[in-house]
Structures are given as C-alpha cells and as structure tokens.
C-alpha cells in the first residue's frame, strides 16, 4: 500500500521562570577548599544577584512547522520506504546571551532572532530472508538537515552565543550570523605573508592574527542509523549503529593534552628543535613601508617547544576544534526467548534471557583521537553544540536482561 501525509503545526515556548525580572538567589561561598550555601548552621542567611539580569521585553518563541511525506510498503511489508520533507521555523528564538560584565551580571535571556531548519528524512526497511525459523531484517534511516539563521533581532550583524578567553591568550567565539548556520566558530589563527607563508617571531614561534576568522560550524551535515536484526530458533541478535558526519566542536581535552605533550602531534621531530616549514619572518620595511620577509632559519628550541604546543602549534587557537564526525555501535544484544506453547514445563507464558552491550565501539576521523564527540559540558539544548570543557569519558555498559510474561 501507499500513503501520503501532510501536517502543519504552530506552538509557543516560554523561557524558564524568573528570567523576566531580576531575582536574588541563595548565596554561596567558597574559600578554595570547601563550599557551602547559606543559611549557615547558626541561622545566618544571605542572598546574591544571579548570573542573569532580567528582561521585561522577553517574548515567547513561536515555532511553525510543516511536513510532507510518503509511506510505501511492498511484498507484504518485506520492503518499506518512508520519505519526508520538513520545514521548521522558530521566531523570536530565546537564548541566554552573554552581556558586558560591567552590568553586574553575565547573561540575559533575549529573543535572538529567527532560525530555520529544513531537510528530508529517509527510512528504508528490508527483510531479505523470511523463513519459518530464520529471519533477517535491515533498517536504515538518514536525515539531511539544513540549518540557517534567517535574521537577528535589532538588526544586529552578529550575536555572540558563547566565548572562551583563557589566561588572556586563547580567544574563541561561537556566533550567530544571518544567512549562516547557527553556531559558527571564530578564533585567532596565525598570520601569513602576502605570499601565503607563515609568519614567525624572533623565537621562531607563529604570530597570532589580531582578528578572529571563521573555522566552521557546529551543525552536522547529515546523520542516521543502521540496524540489523537476526532471529533464529528462538534466538535473536540485534546490532544498531549510529552515524553523524560534519561539524566541529571546541575541545578543552585537546587543549590540555597538547599542553601536557601526551598526544602524538607533540612527538614531531622526536621532540628535537625544528624550523617550522614554509615560514618567514619580518626583517624590515622598504621605502614604501611594505614589510620585507626572509626565510625562517630560527629553530624552536626545547625550551619553547612546550609553549609552541600549548598554544596549538601552527593552528594556534584553531587547534582547539575537533571534527564531530563519528560512527558508533550504539547497541548490540543477544537473547533467547521461549514460550509455554513450545515448552510445556514452563510455569510462565514466556521467558526471555539476554545480554546487551551499549557504546561498545566508536569510530572517529584519524586526526580526532581525543574524546567522544557526543560529550558536552554546556547543557542539553542548542548550547551543547559548543563542545566540552574537561568532560568525563563516555560510558560503556553491559547488562543482563530477563523478562517474564505471566
């Protein structure tokens, strides 16, 4: 059979409570060794201003979405095909925007602008083998999503979503720019000569550009999954893979391992002094004030090697980004099911025994050996796409299951 479907919806979403007016929260104190929240055991109480300043002009965000789809089934459901196109637009997107610390606060809930997601989803299900005592079922799903910030409120050209400025050195911004996907990473890269050669200082180290440049977006290009299920003589074997491709994220773990020298990159030249390839340094100016460059002959000595890698090597601040692409064996399970109709001695209607392993295998690009790219320390909403700041390793688990039907 075949079905055609269409749907349209418009829903509203409000900000969390206590963000319209400024509020005080229970104060907390730390002396560097301990941490406690007021009131104290003696009854002394205290309150302090929160990180958020109120916004009396905050409006609910409104989401409009429509979807068109087709569902086709063939050969008694042994072949199924589902295709859908969707278009989702969010007006007055609510976002915790960073504000100047001189205000006495750090963030304010604001209506950022209009964001659009559109794309298509494909689901294919095939049963290649279907016998009395053996069946093989395959399922594949694929989503191609296109994300775009349509406009910013107040006619802004750019809005800062998040930023990191570490020790007065590293500078990273995560911004929203109209016409671009939401979440563009910007960072300081190295400076280059007009001839495209890397500029170094008098110690042979790269010189940082004073301006931020875009490095990529946090949005995935496409994602999906693949499942194989085998059933035979009461046994079942199921394996489910997830994949997500494209996009970058910030990784403090990569920062730290470069600084500590515990990753393969820092073994370059066996940690002996070396001259950065294809690099030059400024030796003066001509009569027109144009810089004159000479080929770099200054090796990075052993003392400066740590500084070189701690600052990201040639990529500098941009070295903090990693590819988010991955393929993961999300779940694999094996079990056996037996019913009373097949085994009259059973005191129950059905008994199932099984074992399940989750997150047992992960593939990432060759140059991304630092962390599971699904990890984040920046919340569970859109902000989670920023990345991780010292996230804990992902968890693998094995469980044993028993299900009884009476």
Coordinates of C-alpha atoms in Angstrom, one line a residue:
X1 CA 0.0 0.0 0.0
X2 CA 1.0 3.6 -0.1
X3 CA 0.1 6.7 2.0
X4 CA 0.6 10.4 1.6
X5 CA 0.6 12.6 4.7
X6 CA 0.8 16.3 5.4
X7 CA 0.9 18.2 8.7
X8 CA 1.2 21.7 10.0
X9 CA 1.7 23.0 13.5
X10 CA 2.4 26.2 15.3
X11 CA 3.4 26.1 19.0
X12 CA 4.8 28.5 21.5
X13 CA 7.5 28.1 24.1
X14 CA 8.3 30.3 27.0
X15 CA 11.6 31.0 28.8
X16 CA 12.3 29.2 32.1
X17 CA 10.8 31.0 35.1
X18 CA 12.4 34.0 36.9
X19 CA 14.1 35.5 33.8
X20 CA 11.8 38.4 33.2
X21 CA 12.6 40.3 36.3
X22 CA 16.0 40.3 38.2
X23 CA 16.0 38.0 41.1
X24 CA 18.3 37.1 44.0
X25 CA 19.4 33.6 44.8
X26 CA 20.6 31.8 47.8
X27 CA 24.2 33.0 48.3
X28 CA 27.1 30.5 48.3
X29 CA 30.7 30.9 49.5
X30 CA 34.0 29.0 48.9
X31 CA 37.4 29.6 50.5
X32 CA 39.2 27.5 47.9
X33 CA 39.0 24.3 50.0
X34 CA 35.3 24.0 50.9
X35 CA 32.0 25.1 49.6
X36 CA 28.7 25.9 51.4
X37 CA 25.4 27.5 50.7
X38 CA 23.6 29.9 53.1
X39 CA 21.9 29.8 55.5
X40 CA 24.7 28.6 57.9
X41 CA 24.2 26.3 60.8
X42 CA 23.9 29.3 63.1
X43 CA 21.0 30.7 61.0
X44 CA 22.9 33.4 59.2
X45 CA 21.3 33.9 55.8
X46 CA 22.5 35.7 52.6
X47 CA 21.4 36.3 49.1
X48 CA 23.2 37.5 46.0
X49 CA 22.4 38.6 42.5
X50 CA 22.2 35.8 40.0
X51 CA 24.2 35.5 36.8
X52 CA 21.2 36.5 34.7
X53 CA 19.8 40.0 34.5
X54 CA 16.0 40.3 33.9
X55 CA 14.4 41.2 30.6
X56 CA 10.9 42.6 30.8
X57 CA 10.7 42.7 26.9
X58 CA 11.2 38.9 26.6
X59 CA 8.6 37.3 24.3
X60 CA 7.7 33.6 23.8
X61 CA 9.4 32.0 20.9
X62 CA 7.0 30.7 18.2
X63 CA 7.6 27.6 16.2
X64 CA 5.9 26.9 12.8
X65 CA 6.5 23.6 11.1
X66 CA 5.0 21.7 8.1
X67 CA 5.8 18.2 6.9
X68 CA 5.0 16.3 3.7
X69 CA 5.7 12.6 3.5
X70 CA 5.0 9.4 1.7
X71 CA 4.9 5.8 3.1
X72 CA 5.2 2.8 0.7
X73 CA 5.0 -0.9 1.5
X74 CA 5.7 -3.8 -0.8
X75 CA 5.7 -7.7 -0.7
X76 CA 3.6 -8.0 2.5
X77 CA 5.7 -5.4 4.3
X78 CA 9.1 -7.0 3.4
X79 CA 10.1 -3.7 1.8
X80 CA 9.1 -0.4 3.3
X81 CA 10.1 3.1 2.2
X82 CA 9.3 6.3 4.0
X83 CA 10.3 9.7 2.8
X84 CA 9.5 13.1 4.5
X85 CA 10.3 16.7 3.8
X86 CA 10.1 19.2 6.7
X87 CA 10.5 22.9 7.2
X88 CA 10.6 24.3 10.7
X89 CA 11.0 28.0 11.6
X90 CA 11.4 29.4 15.1
X91 CA 10.7 33.1 15.5
X92 CA 12.0 35.1 18.5
X93 CA 14.3 32.3 19.5
X94 CA 15.1 32.5 23.2
X95 CA 18.7 32.4 24.0
X96 CA 20.9 33.1 27.1
X97 CA 23.1 35.8 25.5
X98 CA 26.4 36.9 27.2
X99 CA 26.4 40.6 28.2
X100 CA 29.1 43.0 29.5
X101 CA 30.2 42.1 33.0
X102 CA 30.1 45.8 33.9
X103 CA 26.3 45.3 34.2
X104 CA 27.0 43.2 37.3
X105 CA 25.6 40.1 35.5
X106 CA 26.9 37.7 32.9
X107 CA 23.8 36.7 30.8
X108 CA 20.4 37.9 29.8
X109 CA 17.6 35.8 28.2
X110 CA 16.9 37.5 24.9
X111 CA 14.9 36.9 21.7
X112 CA 17.8 36.2 19.4
X113 CA 16.0 36.2 16.0
X114 CA 14.6 33.7 13.5
X115 CA 16.1 30.3 12.9
X116 CA 15.1 27.8 10.2
X117 CA 15.7 24.0 9.9
X118 CA 14.6 22.2 6.8
X119 CA 15.6 19.0 5.1
X120 CA 14.4 15.4 4.4
X121 CA 14.3 12.1 6.2
X122 CA 14.5 8.7 4.7
X123 CA 13.6 5.4 6.3
X124 CA 14.2 2.1 4.4
X125 CA 13.2 -1.3 5.9
X126 CA 14.0 -4.6 4.1
X127 CA 13.5 -8.2 5.1
X128 CA 15.9 -10.1 2.7
X129 CA 15.2 -13.5 4.4
X130 CA 12.0 -14.6 5.9
X131 CA 11.7 -18.3 6.8
X132 CA 9.8 -20.3 9.4
X133 CA 12.8 -20.4 11.7
X134 CA 15.1 -17.7 10.4
X135 CA 14.5 -14.0 9.6
X136 CA 16.9 -11.2 8.7
X137 CA 15.6 -7.6 8.9
X138 CA 17.6 -4.5 7.9
X139 CA 16.6 -0.9 8.7
X140 CA 18.3 2.3 7.5
X141 CA 17.5 5.9 8.3
X142 CA 19.1 9.0 7.0
X143 CA 18.5 12.7 7.7
X144 CA 19.9 15.7 5.8
X145 CA 19.2 18.9 7.7
X146 CA 19.9 22.4 6.6
X147 CA 20.2 25.0 9.4
X148 CA 20.2 28.7 8.9
X149 CA 19.8 31.8 10.9
X150 CA 17.3 33.8 8.9
X151 CA 17.7 37.1 10.8
X152 CA 18.8 38.7 14.1
X153 CA 16.5 41.0 16.1
X154 CA 17.5 44.6 16.5
X155 CA 19.2 44.4 13.0
X156 CA 22.4 43.0 14.5
X157 CA 25.1 41.7 12.1
X158 CA 26.4 39.1 14.6
X159 CA 25.4 37.7 18.0
X160 CA 27.7 36.0 20.4
X161 CA 26.4 32.7 21.6
X162 CA 29.4 31.7 23.7
X163 CA 33.0 32.6 24.1
X164 CA 36.2 31.4 25.8
X165 CA 39.1 33.7 26.7
X166 CA 41.7 31.7 28.6
X167 CA 44.6 33.3 30.5
X168 CA 44.4 36.4 28.4
X169 CA 45.6 34.3 25.4
X170 CA 43.3 31.9 23.7
X171 CA 40.2 33.6 22.1
X172 CA 37.3 31.6 20.8
X173 CA 33.9 32.8 19.9
X174 CA 30.7 30.9 18.9
X175 CA 28.5 33.3 17.0
X176 CA 25.2 33.5 15.1
X177 CA 25.4 35.3 11.7
X178 CA 22.4 35.9 9.5
X179 CA 22.5 33.6 6.4
X180 CA 24.8 31.2 8.1
X181 CA 24.2 28.0 10.2
X182 CA 23.6 28.8 13.8
X183 CA 26.9 28.3 15.7
X184 CA 29.9 29.5 13.7
X185 CA 33.2 29.1 15.5
X186 CA 35.7 32.0 15.2
X187 CA 39.2 32.0 16.6
X188 CA 42.6 33.6 16.1
X189 CA 44.7 31.9 13.6
X190 CA 48.3 32.5 12.6
X191 CA 49.4 35.4 10.4
X192 CA 50.6 34.9 6.8
X193 CA 52.7 36.9 4.4
X194 CA 51.1 38.2 1.2
X195 CA 52.8 35.2 -0.5
X196 CA 51.0 32.8 1.9
X197 CA 53.9 31.9 4.1
X198 CA 53.5 31.5 7.9
X199 CA 54.9 34.5 9.9
X200 CA 57.0 33.8 13.0
X201 CA 58.6 36.0 15.6
X202 CA 62.3 36.2 16.6
X203 CA 61.9 32.9 18.6
X204 CA 60.6 31.0 15.6
X205 CA 57.1 30.8 17.0
X206 CA 53.9 31.6 15.0
X207 CA 52.5 35.1 15.3
X208 CA 48.8 35.2 16.1
X209 CA 46.4 37.2 14.0
X210 CA 44.7 40.1 15.9
X211 CA 41.4 39.3 14.2
X212 CA 39.2 36.3 14.6
X213 CA 38.4 34.2 11.5
X214 CA 35.7 31.6 10.9
X215 CA 36.8 27.9 11.3
X216 CA 33.5 26.1 10.7
X217 CA 30.1 25.4 12.2
X218 CA 28.8 23.2 14.9
X219 CA 26.0 21.8 12.8
X220 CA 26.2 18.2 11.4
X221 CA 25.9 17.8 7.7
X222 CA 23.9 14.6 7.9
X223 CA 23.2 11.8 10.4
X224 CA 21.3 8.5 10.6
X225 CA 21.5 4.9 11.7
X226 CA 21.6 1.3 10.5
X227 CA 20.1 -1.8 12.3
X228 CA 20.5 -5.5 11.6
X229 CA 18.2 -8.0 13.4
X230 CA 18.5 -11.8 13.1
X231 CA 16.1 -14.2 14.6
X232 CA 16.6 -18.0 14.5
X233 CA 15.2 -20.9 16.5
X234 CA 14.1 -18.5 19.4
X235 CA 17.5 -16.7 19.4
X236 CA 17.8 -13.1 18.4
X237 CA 20.8 -11.0 17.5
X238 CA 20.5 -7.2 17.0
X239 CA 23.1 -4.6 16.2
X240 CA 22.4 -0.9 15.9
X241 CA 24.9 1.7 14.5
X242 CA 24.6 5.5 14.7
X243 CA 26.5 7.9 12.5
X244 CA 26.8 11.7 12.4
X245 CA 29.0 13.5 9.9
X246 CA 30.3 17.0 9.6
X247 CA 30.6 19.9 12.0
X248 CA 33.3 20.9 14.6
X249 CA 33.3 21.5 18.3
X250 CA 35.5 23.0 20.9
X251 CA 37.5 20.5 23.0
X252 CA 39.3 21.5 26.2
X253 CA 40.6 18.0 26.4
X254 CA 42.6 18.5 23.2
X255 CA 43.9 21.8 24.6
X256 CA 45.1 20.1 27.8
X257 CA 46.7 17.1 26.0
X258 CA 48.6 19.4 23.6
X259 CA 49.8 21.4 26.6
X260 CA 50.8 18.3 28.5
X261 CA 52.5 16.7 25.5
X262 CA 50.6 13.5 25.7
X263 CA 49.3 13.2 22.1
X264 CA 51.2 12.1 19.0
X265 CA 51.4 15.5 17.5
X266 CA 53.8 16.6 20.2
X267 CA 56.3 13.9 19.1
X268 CA 57.0 15.8 15.9
X269 CA 60.7 15.6 15.0
X270 CA 61.2 13.4 18.1
X271 CA 60.8 16.5 20.2
X272 CA 64.0 17.9 18.9
X273 CA 64.4 21.5 17.9
X274 CA 62.9 22.2 14.4
X275 CA 62.2 25.0 12.0
X276 CA 58.5 25.5 11.0
X277 CA 58.3 24.6 7.3
X278 CA 57.2 27.3 4.8
X279 CA 57.6 30.1 7.3
X280 CA 59.2 33.6 7.2
X281 CA 60.0 36.5 9.5
X282 CA 60.0 40.2 9.0
X283 CA 63.5 41.7 8.6
X284 CA 62.5 45.3 7.8
X285 CA 60.5 47.7 5.7
X286 CA 61.1 49.1 2.2
X287 CA 60.8 52.8 1.2
X288 CA 57.0 52.3 0.7
X289 CA 56.6 50.9 4.2
X290 CA 55.9 47.4 3.0
X291 CA 57.3 44.5 5.1
X292 CA 60.3 42.7 3.8
X293 CA 60.4 39.0 4.7
X294 CA 63.2 36.4 4.8
X295 CA 63.1 32.7 5.0
X296 CA 62.9 31.5 8.6
X297 CA 66.1 29.9 9.9
X298 CA 65.2 30.1 13.6
X299 CA 64.5 26.7 15.2
X300 CA 62.1 26.2 18.0
X301 CA 64.3 25.1 20.8
X302 CA 63.5 22.6 23.6
X303 CA 62.5 25.4 26.0
X304 CA 60.0 26.8 23.6
X305 CA 58.5 23.5 22.4
X306 CA 56.1 23.4 25.3
X307 CA 54.9 27.0 24.5
X308 CA 54.5 26.0 20.9
X309 CA 52.3 23.1 21.5
X310 CA 50.4 24.7 24.4
X311 CA 49.4 27.4 22.0
X312 CA 48.1 24.9 19.5
X313 CA 51.1 24.6 17.2
X314 CA 50.6 26.1 13.7
X315 CA 46.8 26.2 14.1
X316 CA 47.1 28.2 17.4
X317 CA 43.6 28.9 18.8
X318 CA 42.0 26.9 15.9
X319 CA 43.8 23.8 17.2
X320 CA 41.1 23.6 19.9
X321 CA 38.5 22.4 17.4
X322 CA 37.9 18.8 16.6
X323 CA 35.8 17.1 13.9
X324 CA 32.4 15.9 15.4
X325 CA 32.0 13.1 12.9
X326 CA 31.6 9.6 14.3
X327 CA 30.2 6.1 13.8
X328 CA 29.1 4.3 16.9
X329 CA 27.9 0.8 17.7
X330 CA 25.2 2.1 19.9
X331 CA 23.8 -1.2 21.0
X332 CA 24.3 -4.9 20.3
X333 CA 22.2 -7.5 22.0
X334 CA 21.8 -11.3 22.0
X335 CA 19.0 -13.2 23.6
X336 CA 16.8 -16.3 23.7
X337 CA 13.0 -16.4 24.1
X338 CA 10.9 -19.4 24.8
X339 CA 7.2 -19.7 25.4
X340 CA 4.9 -22.2 27.2
X341 CA 3.5 -23.4 23.8
X342 CA 7.0 -24.7 22.9
X343 CA 8.0 -25.8 26.4
X344 CA 5.1 -27.1 28.4
X345 CA 7.1 -27.3 31.6
X346 CA 7.4 -23.5 31.8
X347 CA 5.4 -22.1 34.8
X348 CA 5.1 -18.8 32.8
X349 CA 3.7 -17.8 29.4
X350 CA 7.1 -16.5 28.0
X351 CA 10.7 -16.2 29.2
X352 CA 13.4 -14.1 27.7
X353 CA 17.0 -14.0 28.7
X354 CA 19.5 -11.7 27.0
X355 CA 22.7 -9.7 27.2
X356 CA 23.1 -6.1 25.9
X357 CA 26.2 -4.0 25.3
X358 CA 26.0 -0.3 24.7
X359 CA 28.6 2.1 23.2
X360 CA 31.0 -0.8 22.7
X361 CA 32.7 0.6 19.6
X362 CA 33.4 4.1 18.3
X363 CA 35.0 5.4 15.0
X364 CA 36.3 8.9 14.6
X365 CA 38.4 10.6 11.9
X366 CA 42.1 9.7 12.0
X367 CA 43.1 13.1 13.4
X368 CA 40.4 13.0 16.2
X369 CA 41.6 10.7 18.9
X370 CA 40.8 12.9 21.9
X371 CA 37.3 12.4 23.0
X372 CA 33.8 11.0 22.2
X373 CA 32.3 13.9 20.2
X374 CA 28.9 13.3 21.7
X375 CA 30.2 14.5 25.1
X376 CA 29.4 18.1 26.2
X377 CA 29.6 20.2 29.4
X378 CA 27.5 23.0 28.1
X379 CA 23.9 21.9 28.7
X380 CA 21.4 19.9 26.8
X381 CA 19.9 22.4 24.3
X382 CA 21.5 24.2 21.4
X383 CA 24.3 25.3 23.7
X384 CA 25.5 21.7 24.0
X385 CA 26.9 22.0 20.4
X386 CA 29.6 24.3 21.6
X387 CA 31.7 21.4 22.9
X388 CA 33.3 20.2 26.1
X389 CA 35.4 21.7 28.8
X390 CA 37.0 18.7 30.5
X391 CA 34.2 16.2 30.0
X392 CA 34.3 12.8 31.6
X393 CA 35.0 9.8 29.3
X394 CA 31.9 8.2 27.8
X395 CA 30.5 5.1 29.4
X396 CA 30.3 1.6 28.0
X397 CA 27.9 -0.7 29.6
X398 CA 26.9 -4.4 29.6
X399 CA 23.6 -5.5 31.1
X400 CA 21.9 -8.9 31.5
X401 CA 18.2 -9.0 31.0
X402 CA 15.4 -11.3 32.0
X403 CA 11.8 -10.7 31.0
X404 CA 8.9 -12.9 32.3
X405 CA 5.3 -12.8 30.9
X406 CA 2.7 -14.4 33.2

